[in-house]
Short mmCIF file of C-alpha atoms in Angstrom, two decimals:
data_model
loop_
_atom_site.label_atom_id
_atom_site.label_comp_id
_atom_site.label_asym_id
_atom_site.label_seq_id
_atom_site.Cartn_x
_atom_site.Cartn_y
_atom_site.Cartn_z
CA MET A 1 3.68 -10.52 32.51
CA ARG A 2 5.34 -10.89 29.14
CA LEU A 3 7.31 -8.22 27.27
CA SER A 4 7.52 -8.51 23.48
CA ILE A 5 10.52 -6.72 21.98
CA VAL A 6 10.07 -6.05 18.27
CA MET A 7 13.38 -5.57 16.44
CA PRO A 8 13.23 -4.60 12.75
CA ALA A 9 16.49 -5.39 10.98
CA TYR A 10 17.85 -4.49 7.57
CA ASN A 11 21.51 -5.23 6.77
CA GLU A 12 22.53 -5.21 10.44
CA ALA A 13 24.93 -8.17 10.45
CA ALA A 14 27.67 -6.02 12.00
CA THR A 15 25.68 -5.29 15.17
CA LEU A 16 22.92 -7.91 15.39
CA ARG A 17 24.64 -10.41 17.66
CA GLN A 18 25.76 -7.68 20.03
CA ILE A 19 22.37 -5.98 20.35
CA VAL A 20 20.61 -9.33 20.83
CA ALA A 21 23.07 -10.20 23.60
CA ARG A 22 22.37 -6.84 25.27
CA VAL A 23 18.59 -7.36 25.08
CA LEU A 24 18.79 -10.88 26.50
CA ALA A 25 21.08 -9.69 29.32
CA VAL A 26 18.48 -7.25 30.67
CA GLU A 27 16.99 -8.53 33.93
CA LEU A 28 13.33 -7.67 34.51
CA PRO A 29 12.10 -9.45 37.65
CA GLY A 30 8.70 -11.06 37.16
CA ILE A 31 8.63 -10.30 33.42
CA GLU A 32 9.14 -12.88 30.67
CA LYS A 33 10.80 -11.57 27.50
CA GLU A 34 10.32 -12.58 23.89
CA LEU A 35 12.44 -11.02 21.16
CA LEU A 36 10.98 -10.91 17.67
CA ILE A 37 13.59 -10.02 15.04
CA VAL A 38 12.06 -9.10 11.70
CA ASP A 39 14.42 -9.24 8.75
CA ASP A 40 13.36 -6.84 6.02
CA GLY A 41 15.08 -8.38 3.02
CA SER A 42 18.68 -8.08 4.21
CA GLN A 43 21.52 -9.03 1.87
CA ASP A 44 24.54 -8.86 4.17
CA GLY A 45 24.29 -12.01 6.30
CA THR A 46 21.67 -10.76 8.73
CA ARG A 47 19.30 -13.57 7.79
CA ALA A 48 21.92 -16.25 8.50
CA ILE A 49 22.58 -14.82 11.95
CA MET A 50 18.84 -14.73 12.66
CA LEU A 51 18.47 -18.39 11.68
CA GLU A 52 21.30 -19.19 14.07
CA LEU A 53 19.57 -17.32 16.93
CA ASP A 54 16.01 -18.46 16.19
CA GLY A 55 14.44 -20.48 19.00
CA LYS A 56 17.14 -19.69 21.57
CA ASP A 57 16.39 -17.75 24.77
CA GLY A 58 13.00 -16.52 23.58
CA VAL A 59 14.25 -15.28 20.18
CA ARG A 60 11.90 -15.64 17.20
CA ALA A 61 13.06 -14.88 13.65
CA LEU A 62 10.59 -13.52 11.09
CA PHE A 63 11.43 -12.82 7.46
CA HIS A 64 10.27 -10.57 4.64
CA ASP A 65 11.00 -11.80 1.13
CA ARG A 66 12.03 -8.33 0.04
CA ASN A 67 12.86 -4.95 1.57
CA THR A 68 9.62 -3.12 2.32
CA GLY A 69 10.68 -0.74 5.11
CA LYS A 70 10.86 -0.32 8.87
CA GLY A 71 7.14 0.30 9.21
CA ALA A 72 6.32 -3.00 7.52
CA ALA A 73 8.79 -4.82 9.78
CA VAL A 74 7.32 -3.22 12.91
CA ARG A 75 3.83 -4.21 11.79
CA THR A 76 4.92 -7.82 11.20
CA GLY A 77 6.55 -7.97 14.62
CA MET A 78 3.55 -6.48 16.40
CA ARG A 79 1.19 -8.94 14.74
CA ALA A 80 3.33 -11.86 15.91
CA ALA A 81 3.92 -10.50 19.42
CA THR A 82 2.22 -12.27 22.33
CA GLY A 83 3.26 -9.95 25.15
CA ASP A 84 1.21 -7.75 27.46
CA VAL A 85 3.57 -4.89 26.58
CA VAL A 86 5.33 -4.34 23.25
CA LEU A 87 8.57 -2.37 22.92
CA ILE A 88 10.36 -1.38 19.69
CA GLN A 89 14.14 -1.84 19.60
CA ASP A 90 16.38 -1.01 16.63
CA ALA A 91 18.95 -3.64 15.59
CA ASP A 92 21.88 -1.22 15.76
CA LEU A 93 23.59 -0.04 18.96
CA GLU A 94 22.11 3.47 19.15
CA TYR A 95 19.67 2.67 21.98
CA ASP A 96 20.62 0.91 25.22
CA PRO A 97 18.41 -2.00 26.38
CA ARG A 98 19.61 -1.44 29.94
CA GLU A 99 17.07 1.40 30.00
CA TYR A 100 14.08 -0.95 29.61
CA PRO A 101 13.17 -0.58 33.32
CA VAL A 102 12.92 3.20 32.83
CA LEU A 103 10.70 2.77 29.78
CA LEU A 104 8.44 0.19 31.41
CA ARG A 105 7.98 1.84 34.81
CA PRO A 106 5.09 4.19 33.87
CA ILE A 107 3.18 1.30 32.27
CA LEU A 108 3.85 -1.14 35.11
CA GLU A 109 2.76 1.45 37.67
CA GLY A 110 -0.50 2.08 35.80
CA GLU A 111 0.34 5.65 34.82
CA ALA A 112 0.71 5.24 31.05
CA ASP A 113 -0.50 3.29 28.05
CA VAL A 114 2.39 4.43 25.84
CA VAL A 115 5.92 5.50 26.80
CA TYR A 116 8.37 7.35 24.55
CA GLY A 117 12.09 7.31 25.30
CA SER A 118 13.23 10.87 24.60
CA ARG A 119 16.81 11.59 23.55
CA PHE A 120 16.35 15.27 24.43
CA LEU A 121 15.23 15.21 28.08
CA GLY A 122 18.76 14.68 29.39
CA THR A 123 20.31 11.63 31.04
CA SER A 124 23.48 10.90 33.00
CA ARG A 125 24.48 8.45 30.24
CA GLY A 126 24.59 11.35 27.78
CA HIS A 127 24.48 11.09 23.99
CA ARG A 128 26.92 11.01 21.13
CA VAL A 129 27.27 14.39 19.40
CA LEU A 130 26.64 14.06 15.67
CA TYR A 131 24.57 15.75 12.96
CA TYR A 132 23.21 19.23 13.77
CA TRP A 133 20.72 19.30 10.89
CA HIS A 134 19.33 15.93 11.94
CA SER A 135 18.48 17.41 15.34
CA VAL A 136 16.87 20.42 13.64
CA GLY A 137 14.81 18.14 11.39
CA ASN A 138 13.77 16.05 14.37
CA TRP A 139 12.67 19.17 16.25
CA LEU A 140 10.66 20.43 13.28
CA LEU A 141 8.92 17.08 12.75
CA THR A 142 8.15 16.78 16.46
CA LEU A 143 6.76 20.35 16.45
CA MET A 144 4.59 19.58 13.43
CA SER A 145 3.33 16.40 15.07
CA ASN A 146 2.56 18.22 18.31
CA VAL A 147 0.57 20.90 16.47
CA PHE A 148 -1.66 18.32 14.83
CA THR A 149 -2.02 15.97 17.82
CA ASN A 150 -2.09 18.51 20.68
CA VAL A 151 0.48 16.59 22.71
CA ASN A 152 3.80 18.03 23.91
CA LEU A 153 6.39 15.41 23.00
CA THR A 154 10.07 16.31 22.79
CA ASP A 155 11.10 13.37 20.57
CA MET A 156 8.41 11.98 18.27
CA GLU A 157 10.96 10.23 16.05
CA THR A 158 12.54 8.15 18.81
CA CYS A 159 12.86 4.42 18.22
CA TYR A 160 12.02 3.65 21.85
CA LYS A 161 8.26 3.32 22.11
CA ALA A 162 6.63 0.93 24.60
CA MET A 163 2.89 0.33 24.65
CA THR A 164 0.25 -1.92 26.12
CA ARG A 165 -1.37 -4.77 24.23
CA GLU A 166 -4.64 -2.80 24.02
CA VAL A 167 -2.90 0.03 22.18
CA VAL A 168 -1.02 -2.32 19.84
CA ASP A 169 -4.24 -4.12 18.88
CA ARG A 170 -5.85 -0.83 17.84
CA LEU A 171 -2.99 0.74 15.86
CA ASP A 172 -3.66 -0.76 12.40
CA LEU A 173 -0.33 0.50 11.03
CA ARG A 174 -0.11 1.28 7.31
CA SER A 175 3.21 3.10 6.85
CA LEU A 176 5.90 0.98 5.23
CA ARG A 177 9.03 3.01 5.94
CA PHE A 178 10.11 5.49 8.61
CA GLY A 179 6.69 7.14 8.52
CA VAL A 180 5.73 4.56 11.13
CA GLU A 181 6.99 6.88 13.90
CA PRO A 182 4.58 9.79 13.23
CA GLU A 183 1.80 7.35 12.34
CA ILE A 184 2.06 5.70 15.75
CA THR A 185 2.09 9.13 17.38
CA CYS A 186 -0.96 10.38 15.47
CA LYS A 187 -2.93 7.25 16.27
CA VAL A 188 -2.12 6.94 19.98
CA ALA A 189 -3.01 10.62 20.39
CA ARG A 190 -6.32 10.12 18.59
CA MET A 191 -7.23 7.10 20.73
CA LYS A 192 -6.59 9.28 23.81
CA ALA A 193 -3.93 6.98 25.20
CA ARG A 194 -2.00 8.15 28.24
CA ILE A 195 1.46 9.05 26.89
CA PHE A 196 4.59 9.46 29.01
CA GLU A 197 8.12 10.46 28.05
CA VAL A 198 11.22 9.33 29.91
CA PRO A 199 14.86 10.30 29.25
CA VAL A 200 17.08 7.80 27.43
CA SER A 201 20.67 7.92 26.24
CA TYR A 202 21.59 7.89 22.57
CA HIS A 203 24.71 6.62 20.83
CA GLY A 204 24.02 7.65 17.24
CA ARG A 205 25.94 6.22 14.31
CA THR A 206 27.25 7.83 11.15
CA TYR A 207 26.28 6.90 7.60
CA ALA A 208 29.65 5.17 7.27
CA GLU A 209 28.67 3.06 10.28
CA GLY A 210 25.38 2.04 8.67
CA LYS A 211 22.81 4.76 9.40
CA HIS A 212 19.81 4.37 7.05
CA ILE A 213 17.50 7.38 7.53
CA GLY A 214 17.86 10.31 5.14
CA LEU A 215 16.28 13.53 3.86
CA LYS A 216 13.56 11.76 1.87
CA ASP A 217 12.45 10.04 5.07
CA ALA A 218 11.96 13.45 6.70
CA PHE A 219 9.63 14.50 3.88
CA GLN A 220 7.81 11.18 4.16
CA ALA A 221 7.36 11.74 7.91
CA ALA A 222 5.85 15.17 7.24
CA TRP A 223 3.48 13.65 4.67
CA THR A 224 2.51 10.92 7.17
CA ILE A 225 1.56 13.55 9.74
CA LEU A 226 -0.66 15.28 7.19
CA ARG A 227 -2.12 11.96 6.04
CA PHE A 228 -3.13 10.65 9.45
CA CYS A 229 -3.79 13.89 11.33
CA ARG A 230 -4.93 16.34 8.67
CA TRP A 231 -8.65 16.08 9.40
CA ARG A 232 -8.29 18.04 12.64
CA PRO A 233 -5.93 18.70 15.51
CA ALA A 234 -6.78 16.53 18.49
CA ARG A 235 -8.68 18.38 21.21
CA GLY A 236 -9.42 17.96 24.87
CA ASP A 237 -7.73 16.09 27.67
CA ILE A 238 -6.54 12.51 27.65
CA GLN A 239 -9.53 10.40 28.60
CA PRO A 240 -9.50 7.44 31.00
CA ALA A 241 -9.58 3.96 29.46
CA ALA A 242 -13.30 3.46 29.94
CA GLN A 243 -14.08 6.57 27.87
CA ARG A 244 -11.74 5.97 24.93
CA CYS A 245 -13.27 5.75 21.49
CA ARG A 246 -12.09 3.46 18.73
CA LEU A 247 -10.16 4.78 15.75
CA PRO A 248 -12.25 5.22 12.60
#
């Protein structure tokens, strides 16, 4: 089995080497890893670091000519991925690659097609305490997503999403920026994929430390939910693979 790790990167020179080292250090017996780093028009030295890492230990560097957004970078990485399972990893240090076995277990055991790593289910590793209103915004967006998709996620906006090749091939992502998170959620719910959540730790960063997401991205996420789920809330139970219908 091969695991493709898609890592969108925009001006992450300060953390890129460290997060790549952490990803490569994860031991997954019987699973081959490939790491696809997608530079989204960085201007801080990220591209130079990627060229240095390209071709070493399963690392592949992909480049956008200009900044188009996280969603575009995720889409580029997914199109280039060759793995049986694809996992999204941010290029900062907020999410811990040592938790890959937790994320992959439901898929490897045949229980899930998609796994979300929730920052709000609780974990012994804990989480860094930061912005209250960010947590409120996350809760509201997750609630809105749940209403329209009829799933009961606790953390729709999480970076950590792992999914099978079948799901990836059917996503047809269109969002360019941070709207990719609710778009993925709307589409996996509509295709009746089996979705699991597992607890993950979270070491959030401040804006001074390089955090990118802001208020306008919250409004864009709400618009994305309306755009991709507005025709109707999803209904009924999750269907087995043989009964799934294709997205329109």
